XYZ file of N, CA and C in Angstrom:
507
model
N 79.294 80.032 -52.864
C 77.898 79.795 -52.536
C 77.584 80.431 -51.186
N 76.546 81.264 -51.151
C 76.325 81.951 -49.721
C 75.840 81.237 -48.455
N 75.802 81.231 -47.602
C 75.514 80.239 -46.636
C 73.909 80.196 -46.025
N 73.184 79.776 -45.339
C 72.023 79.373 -44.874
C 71.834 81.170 -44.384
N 70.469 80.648 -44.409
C 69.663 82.248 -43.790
C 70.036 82.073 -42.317
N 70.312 83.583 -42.022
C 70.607 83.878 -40.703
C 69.695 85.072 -39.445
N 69.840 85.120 -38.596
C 69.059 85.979 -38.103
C 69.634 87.593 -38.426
N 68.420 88.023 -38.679
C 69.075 89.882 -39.234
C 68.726 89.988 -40.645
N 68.902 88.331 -41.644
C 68.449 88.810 -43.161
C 66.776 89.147 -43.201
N 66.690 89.694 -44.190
C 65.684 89.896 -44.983
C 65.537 89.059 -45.693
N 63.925 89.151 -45.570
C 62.992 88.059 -46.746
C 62.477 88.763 -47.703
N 61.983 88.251 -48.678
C 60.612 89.247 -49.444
C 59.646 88.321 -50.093
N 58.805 88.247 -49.088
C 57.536 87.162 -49.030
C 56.384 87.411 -50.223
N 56.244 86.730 -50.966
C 55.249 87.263 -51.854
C 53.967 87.049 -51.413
N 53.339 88.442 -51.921
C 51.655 88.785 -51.712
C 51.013 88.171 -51.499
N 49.861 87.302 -50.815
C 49.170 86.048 -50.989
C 48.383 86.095 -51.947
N 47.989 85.032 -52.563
C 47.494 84.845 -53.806
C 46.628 83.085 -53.353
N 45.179 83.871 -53.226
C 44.277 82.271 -53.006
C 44.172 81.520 -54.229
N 44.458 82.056 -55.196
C 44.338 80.994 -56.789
C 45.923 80.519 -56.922
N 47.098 80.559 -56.264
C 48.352 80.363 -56.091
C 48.556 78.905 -54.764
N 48.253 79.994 -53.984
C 49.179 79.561 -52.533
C 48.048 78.051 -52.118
N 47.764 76.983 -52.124
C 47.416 76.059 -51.371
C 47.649 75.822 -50.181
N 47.037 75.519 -49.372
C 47.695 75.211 -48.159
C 47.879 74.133 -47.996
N 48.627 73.333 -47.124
C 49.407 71.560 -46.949
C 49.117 71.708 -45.613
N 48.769 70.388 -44.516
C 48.397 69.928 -43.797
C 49.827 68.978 -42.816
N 50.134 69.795 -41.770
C 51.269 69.177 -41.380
C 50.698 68.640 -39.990
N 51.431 66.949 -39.408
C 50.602 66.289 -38.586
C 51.667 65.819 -37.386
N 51.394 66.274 -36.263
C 52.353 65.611 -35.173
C 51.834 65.334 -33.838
N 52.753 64.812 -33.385
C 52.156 64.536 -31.931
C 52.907 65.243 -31.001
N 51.706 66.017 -29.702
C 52.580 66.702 -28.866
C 51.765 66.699 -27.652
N 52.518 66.276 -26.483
C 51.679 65.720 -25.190
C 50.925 64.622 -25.054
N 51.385 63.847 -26.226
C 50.777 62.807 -26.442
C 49.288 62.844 -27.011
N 49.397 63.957 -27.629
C 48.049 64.394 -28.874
C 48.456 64.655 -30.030
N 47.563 64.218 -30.367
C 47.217 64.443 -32.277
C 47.391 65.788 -32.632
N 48.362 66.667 -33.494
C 47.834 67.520 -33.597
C 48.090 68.353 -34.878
N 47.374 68.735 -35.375
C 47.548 69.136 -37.171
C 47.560 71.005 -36.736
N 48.501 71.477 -38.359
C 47.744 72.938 -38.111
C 48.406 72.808 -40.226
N 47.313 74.003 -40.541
C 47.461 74.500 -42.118
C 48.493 75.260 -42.103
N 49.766 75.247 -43.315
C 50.706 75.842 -43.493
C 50.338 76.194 -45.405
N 51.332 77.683 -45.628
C 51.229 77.595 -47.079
C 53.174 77.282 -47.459
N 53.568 76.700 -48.417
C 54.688 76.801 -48.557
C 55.245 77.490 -49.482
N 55.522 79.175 -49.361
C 56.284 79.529 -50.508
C 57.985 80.007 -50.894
N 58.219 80.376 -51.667
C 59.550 80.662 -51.332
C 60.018 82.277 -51.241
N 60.860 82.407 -50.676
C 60.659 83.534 -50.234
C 62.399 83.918 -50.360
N 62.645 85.702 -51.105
C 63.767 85.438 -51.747
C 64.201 86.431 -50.517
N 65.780 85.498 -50.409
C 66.609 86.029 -49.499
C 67.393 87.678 -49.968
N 66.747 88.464 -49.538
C 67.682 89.718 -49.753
C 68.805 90.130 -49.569
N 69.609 89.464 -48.981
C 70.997 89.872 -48.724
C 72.163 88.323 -49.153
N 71.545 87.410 -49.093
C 72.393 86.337 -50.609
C 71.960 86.111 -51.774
N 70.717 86.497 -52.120
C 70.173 86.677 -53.480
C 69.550 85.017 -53.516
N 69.191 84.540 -52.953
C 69.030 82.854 -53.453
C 67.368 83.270 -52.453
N 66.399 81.585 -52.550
C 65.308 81.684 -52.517
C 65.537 80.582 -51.037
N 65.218 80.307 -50.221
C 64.907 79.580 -49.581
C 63.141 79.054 -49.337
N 63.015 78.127 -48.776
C 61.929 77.376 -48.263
C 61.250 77.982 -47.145
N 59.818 78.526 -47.123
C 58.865 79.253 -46.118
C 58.215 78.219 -45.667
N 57.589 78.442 -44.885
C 56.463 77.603 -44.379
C 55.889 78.507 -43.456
N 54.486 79.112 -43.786
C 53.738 80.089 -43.115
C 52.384 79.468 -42.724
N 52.005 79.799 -41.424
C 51.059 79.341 -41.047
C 49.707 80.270 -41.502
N 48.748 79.298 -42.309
C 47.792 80.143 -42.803
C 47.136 81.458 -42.203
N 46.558 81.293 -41.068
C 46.452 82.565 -40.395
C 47.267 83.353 -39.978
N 48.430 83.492 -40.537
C 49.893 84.521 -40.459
C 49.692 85.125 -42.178
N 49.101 84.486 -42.872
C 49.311 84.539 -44.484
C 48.354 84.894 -45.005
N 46.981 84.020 -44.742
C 46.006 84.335 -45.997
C 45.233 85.861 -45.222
N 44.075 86.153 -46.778
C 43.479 87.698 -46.265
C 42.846 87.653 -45.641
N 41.664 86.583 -45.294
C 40.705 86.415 -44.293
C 41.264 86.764 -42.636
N 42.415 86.181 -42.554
C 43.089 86.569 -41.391
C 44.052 87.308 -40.959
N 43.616 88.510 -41.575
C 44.562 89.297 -41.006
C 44.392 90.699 -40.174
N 43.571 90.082 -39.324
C 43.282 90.575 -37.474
C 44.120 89.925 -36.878
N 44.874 88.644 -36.950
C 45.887 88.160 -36.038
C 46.446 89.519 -36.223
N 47.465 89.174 -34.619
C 48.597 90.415 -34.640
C 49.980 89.879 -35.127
N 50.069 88.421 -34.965
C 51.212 88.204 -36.240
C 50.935 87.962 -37.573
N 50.115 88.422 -38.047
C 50.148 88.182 -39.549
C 50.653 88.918 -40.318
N 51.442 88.072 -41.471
C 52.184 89.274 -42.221
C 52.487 90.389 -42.080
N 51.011 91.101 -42.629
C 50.985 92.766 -42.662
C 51.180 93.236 -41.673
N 50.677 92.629 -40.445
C 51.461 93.603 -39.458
C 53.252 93.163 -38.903
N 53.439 92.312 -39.281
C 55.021 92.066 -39.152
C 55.982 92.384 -40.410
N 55.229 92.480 -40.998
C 56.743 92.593 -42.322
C 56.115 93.887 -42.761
N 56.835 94.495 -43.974
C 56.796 95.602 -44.415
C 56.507 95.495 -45.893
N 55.010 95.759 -46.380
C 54.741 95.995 -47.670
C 55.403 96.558 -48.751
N 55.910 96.062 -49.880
C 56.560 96.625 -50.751
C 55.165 96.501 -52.003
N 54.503 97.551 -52.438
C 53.416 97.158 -53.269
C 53.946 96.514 -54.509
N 53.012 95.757 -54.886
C 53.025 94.912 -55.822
C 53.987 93.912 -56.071
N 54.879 93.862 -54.956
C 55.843 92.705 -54.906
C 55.412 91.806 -53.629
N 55.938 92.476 -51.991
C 55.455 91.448 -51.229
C 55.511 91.925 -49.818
N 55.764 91.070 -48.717
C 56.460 92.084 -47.341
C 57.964 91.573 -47.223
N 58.503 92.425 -46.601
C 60.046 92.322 -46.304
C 59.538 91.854 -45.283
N 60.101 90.720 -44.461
C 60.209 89.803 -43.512
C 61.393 89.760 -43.202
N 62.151 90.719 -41.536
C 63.032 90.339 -41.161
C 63.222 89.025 -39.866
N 64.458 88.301 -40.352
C 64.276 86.754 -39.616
C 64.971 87.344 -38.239
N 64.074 87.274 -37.335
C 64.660 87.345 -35.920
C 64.138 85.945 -34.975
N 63.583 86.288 -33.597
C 62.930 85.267 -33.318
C 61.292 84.528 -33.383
N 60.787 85.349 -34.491
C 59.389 84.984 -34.625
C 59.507 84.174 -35.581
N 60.842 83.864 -36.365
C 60.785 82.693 -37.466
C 61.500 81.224 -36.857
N 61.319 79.915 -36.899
C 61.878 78.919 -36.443
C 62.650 78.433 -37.742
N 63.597 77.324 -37.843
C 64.121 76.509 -38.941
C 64.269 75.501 -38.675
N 64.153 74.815 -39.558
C 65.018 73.413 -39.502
C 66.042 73.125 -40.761
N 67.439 72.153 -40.404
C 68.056 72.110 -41.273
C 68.835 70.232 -40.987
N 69.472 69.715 -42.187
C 70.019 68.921 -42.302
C 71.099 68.714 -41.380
N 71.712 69.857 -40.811
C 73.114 69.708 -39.940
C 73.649 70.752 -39.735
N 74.192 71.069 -38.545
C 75.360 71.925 -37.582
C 75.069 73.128 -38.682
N 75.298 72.587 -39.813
C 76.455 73.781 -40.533
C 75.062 74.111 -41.570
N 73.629 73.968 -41.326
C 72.484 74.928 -41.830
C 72.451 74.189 -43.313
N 73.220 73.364 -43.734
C 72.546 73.037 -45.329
C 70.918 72.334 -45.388
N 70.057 72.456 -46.025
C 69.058 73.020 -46.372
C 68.173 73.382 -45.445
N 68.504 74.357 -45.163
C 66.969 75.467 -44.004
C 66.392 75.615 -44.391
N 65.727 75.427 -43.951
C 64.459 75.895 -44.511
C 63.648 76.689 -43.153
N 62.627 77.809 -43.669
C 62.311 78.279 -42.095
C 60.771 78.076 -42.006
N 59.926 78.530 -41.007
C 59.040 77.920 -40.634
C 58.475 79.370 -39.497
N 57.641 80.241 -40.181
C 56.625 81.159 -39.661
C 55.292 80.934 -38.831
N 55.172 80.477 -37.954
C 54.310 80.064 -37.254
C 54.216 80.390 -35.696
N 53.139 79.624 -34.958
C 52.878 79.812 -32.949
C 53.604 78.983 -32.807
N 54.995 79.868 -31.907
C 55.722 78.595 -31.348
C 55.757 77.833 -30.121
N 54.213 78.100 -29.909
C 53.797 77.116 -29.055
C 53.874 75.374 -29.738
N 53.587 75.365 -31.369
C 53.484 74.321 -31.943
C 55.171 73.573 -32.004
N 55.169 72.325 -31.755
C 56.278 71.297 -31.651
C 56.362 70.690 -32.361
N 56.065 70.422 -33.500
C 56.447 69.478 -34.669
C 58.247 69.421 -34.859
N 58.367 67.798 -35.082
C 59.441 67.955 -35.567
C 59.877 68.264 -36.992
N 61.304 68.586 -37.356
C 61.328 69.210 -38.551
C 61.217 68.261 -39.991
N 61.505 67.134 -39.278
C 60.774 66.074 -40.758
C 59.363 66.457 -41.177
N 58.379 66.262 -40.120
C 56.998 66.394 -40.825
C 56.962 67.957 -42.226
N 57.802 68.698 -41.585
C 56.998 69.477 -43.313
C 57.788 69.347 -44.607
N 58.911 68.331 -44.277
C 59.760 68.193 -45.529
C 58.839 66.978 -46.092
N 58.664 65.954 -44.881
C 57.702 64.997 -45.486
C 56.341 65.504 -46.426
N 55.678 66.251 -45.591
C 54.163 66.757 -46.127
C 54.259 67.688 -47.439
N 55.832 68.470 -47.613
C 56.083 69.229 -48.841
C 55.889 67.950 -49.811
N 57.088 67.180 -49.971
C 57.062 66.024 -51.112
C 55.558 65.449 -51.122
N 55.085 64.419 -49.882
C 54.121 64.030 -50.249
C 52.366 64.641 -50.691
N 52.791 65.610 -50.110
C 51.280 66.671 -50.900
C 51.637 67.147 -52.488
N 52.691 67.250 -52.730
C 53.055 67.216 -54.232
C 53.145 66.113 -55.286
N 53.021 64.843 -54.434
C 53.040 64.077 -54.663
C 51.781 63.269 -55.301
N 51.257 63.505 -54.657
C 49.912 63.218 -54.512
C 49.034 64.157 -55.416
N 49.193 65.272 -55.795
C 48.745 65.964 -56.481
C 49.461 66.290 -58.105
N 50.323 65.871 -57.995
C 51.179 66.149 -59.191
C 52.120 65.239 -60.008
N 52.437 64.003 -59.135
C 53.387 63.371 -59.293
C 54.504 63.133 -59.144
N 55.520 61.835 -59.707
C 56.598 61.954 -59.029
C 57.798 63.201 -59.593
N 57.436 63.892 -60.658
C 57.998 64.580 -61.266
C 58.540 65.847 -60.409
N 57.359 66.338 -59.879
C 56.700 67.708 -59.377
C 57.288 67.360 -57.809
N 57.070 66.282 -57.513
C 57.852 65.962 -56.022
C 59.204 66.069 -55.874
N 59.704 65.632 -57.114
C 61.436 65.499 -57.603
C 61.902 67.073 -57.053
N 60.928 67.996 -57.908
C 61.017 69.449 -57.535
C 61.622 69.982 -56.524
N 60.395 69.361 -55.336
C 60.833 69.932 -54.157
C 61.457 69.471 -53.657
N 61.950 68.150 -54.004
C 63.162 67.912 -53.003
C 64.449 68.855 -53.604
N 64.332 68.740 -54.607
C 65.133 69.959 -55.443
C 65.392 71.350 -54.958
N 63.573 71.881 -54.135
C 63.914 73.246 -53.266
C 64.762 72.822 -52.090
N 64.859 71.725 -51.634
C 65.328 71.263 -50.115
C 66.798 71.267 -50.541
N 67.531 71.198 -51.307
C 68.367 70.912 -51.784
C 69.244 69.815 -52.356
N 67.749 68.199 -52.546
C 68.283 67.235 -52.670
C 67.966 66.759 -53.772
N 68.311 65.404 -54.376
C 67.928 64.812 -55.203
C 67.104 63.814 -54.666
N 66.475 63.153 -56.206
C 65.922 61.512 -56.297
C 64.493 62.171 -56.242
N 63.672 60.795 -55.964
C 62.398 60.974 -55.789
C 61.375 61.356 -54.772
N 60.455 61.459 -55.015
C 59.706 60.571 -53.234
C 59.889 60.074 -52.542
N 60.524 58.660 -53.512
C 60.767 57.583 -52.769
C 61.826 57.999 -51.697
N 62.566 58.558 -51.792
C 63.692 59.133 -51.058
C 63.258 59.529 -49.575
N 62.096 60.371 -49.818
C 61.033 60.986 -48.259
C 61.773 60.104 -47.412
N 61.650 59.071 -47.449
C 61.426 57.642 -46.116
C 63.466 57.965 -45.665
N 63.927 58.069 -46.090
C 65.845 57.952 -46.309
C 66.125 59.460 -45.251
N 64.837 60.469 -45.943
C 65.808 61.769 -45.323
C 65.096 62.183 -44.573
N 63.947 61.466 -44.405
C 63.195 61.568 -42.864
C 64.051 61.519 -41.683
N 64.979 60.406 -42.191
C 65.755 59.872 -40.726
C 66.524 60.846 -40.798
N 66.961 61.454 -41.453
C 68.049 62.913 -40.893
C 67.412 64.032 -39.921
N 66.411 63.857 -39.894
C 65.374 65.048 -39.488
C 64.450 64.128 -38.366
N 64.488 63.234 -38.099
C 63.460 62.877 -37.039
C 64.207 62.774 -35.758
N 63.478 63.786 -34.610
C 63.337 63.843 -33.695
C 63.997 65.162 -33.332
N 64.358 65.932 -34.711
C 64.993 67.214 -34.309
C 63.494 68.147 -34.165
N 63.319 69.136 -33.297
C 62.573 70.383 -33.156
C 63.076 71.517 -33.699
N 62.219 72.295 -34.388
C 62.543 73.285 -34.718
C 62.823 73.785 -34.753
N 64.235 74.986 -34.753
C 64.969 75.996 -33.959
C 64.596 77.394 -34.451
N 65.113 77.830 -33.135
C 63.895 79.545 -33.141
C 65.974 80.305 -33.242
N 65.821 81.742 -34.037
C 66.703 82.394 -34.445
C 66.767 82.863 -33.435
């Protein structure tokens, strides 16, 4: 089994697609403020272990309306038409993972000015699927994370992940 994404692989991010990609709403506190920002979550296939890992792109990095930012996609990754951009992971991508040794990373494209810890988007993955789809469809993604059980579970593997910050490659 190949090991967690590393800095130097390649991604290959698929195209955005507004009848596809939803965006999810991730919520934390930082400075002792409230503070939300829109993420899309897709998966994005690792080019050099062949397996898919977990994205999390911040909408104005992703969708078409915004792409005058100077980090958005198109200008950071490299268009492959009709498939997606090659996204190499250096330090403009952050992760979070279960432990030391990277089992389930997932990474996280965004201003890393933002501090969320790395529970909130494992939480907001399950429970926005949740909520929209059921417990079936939630089962899923814990399935992309690499775990089992339900939803119900969220609350169990929160605590593995709370109070860790995000780590930058």
């Amino acid at each position: 089994m190949p090991g967690p994404v590393q800095a130097g692989h390649e991604l290959l991010v698929d195209l955005f697609d507004g009848t596809v990609h939803t965006p999810i709403v991730v919520k934390w506190q930082q400075n002792f403020v409230a503070r939300e920002a829109s993420y899309y979550r897709v998966k994005a296939y690792n080019k050099n272990t062949g397996e898919t890992v977990p994205l999390f792109i911040a909408t104005e990095f992703y969708k078409s309306a915004t792409a005058s930012n100077p980090n958005h996609i198109t200008k950071v990754g490299q268009l492959l038409p009709g498939e997606g951009y090659v996204l190499k992971v250096d330090s403009k991508i952050q992760y979070g993972q279960k432990n030391a040794e990277g089992v389930n990373r997932f990474l996280v494209f965004h201003d890393k000015e933002r501090k969320p810890f790395q529970h909130r988007f494992i939480e907001t993955a399950v429970l926005s699927t949740l909520a929209k789809s059921g417990e079936a469809a939630a089962a899923g993604v814990l399935a992309k994370f690499g775990l089992t059980g339900t939803a119900s579970a969220v609350a169990d593997l929160a605590k593995a992940y709370i109070g860790d910050y995000l780590r930058t490659f």
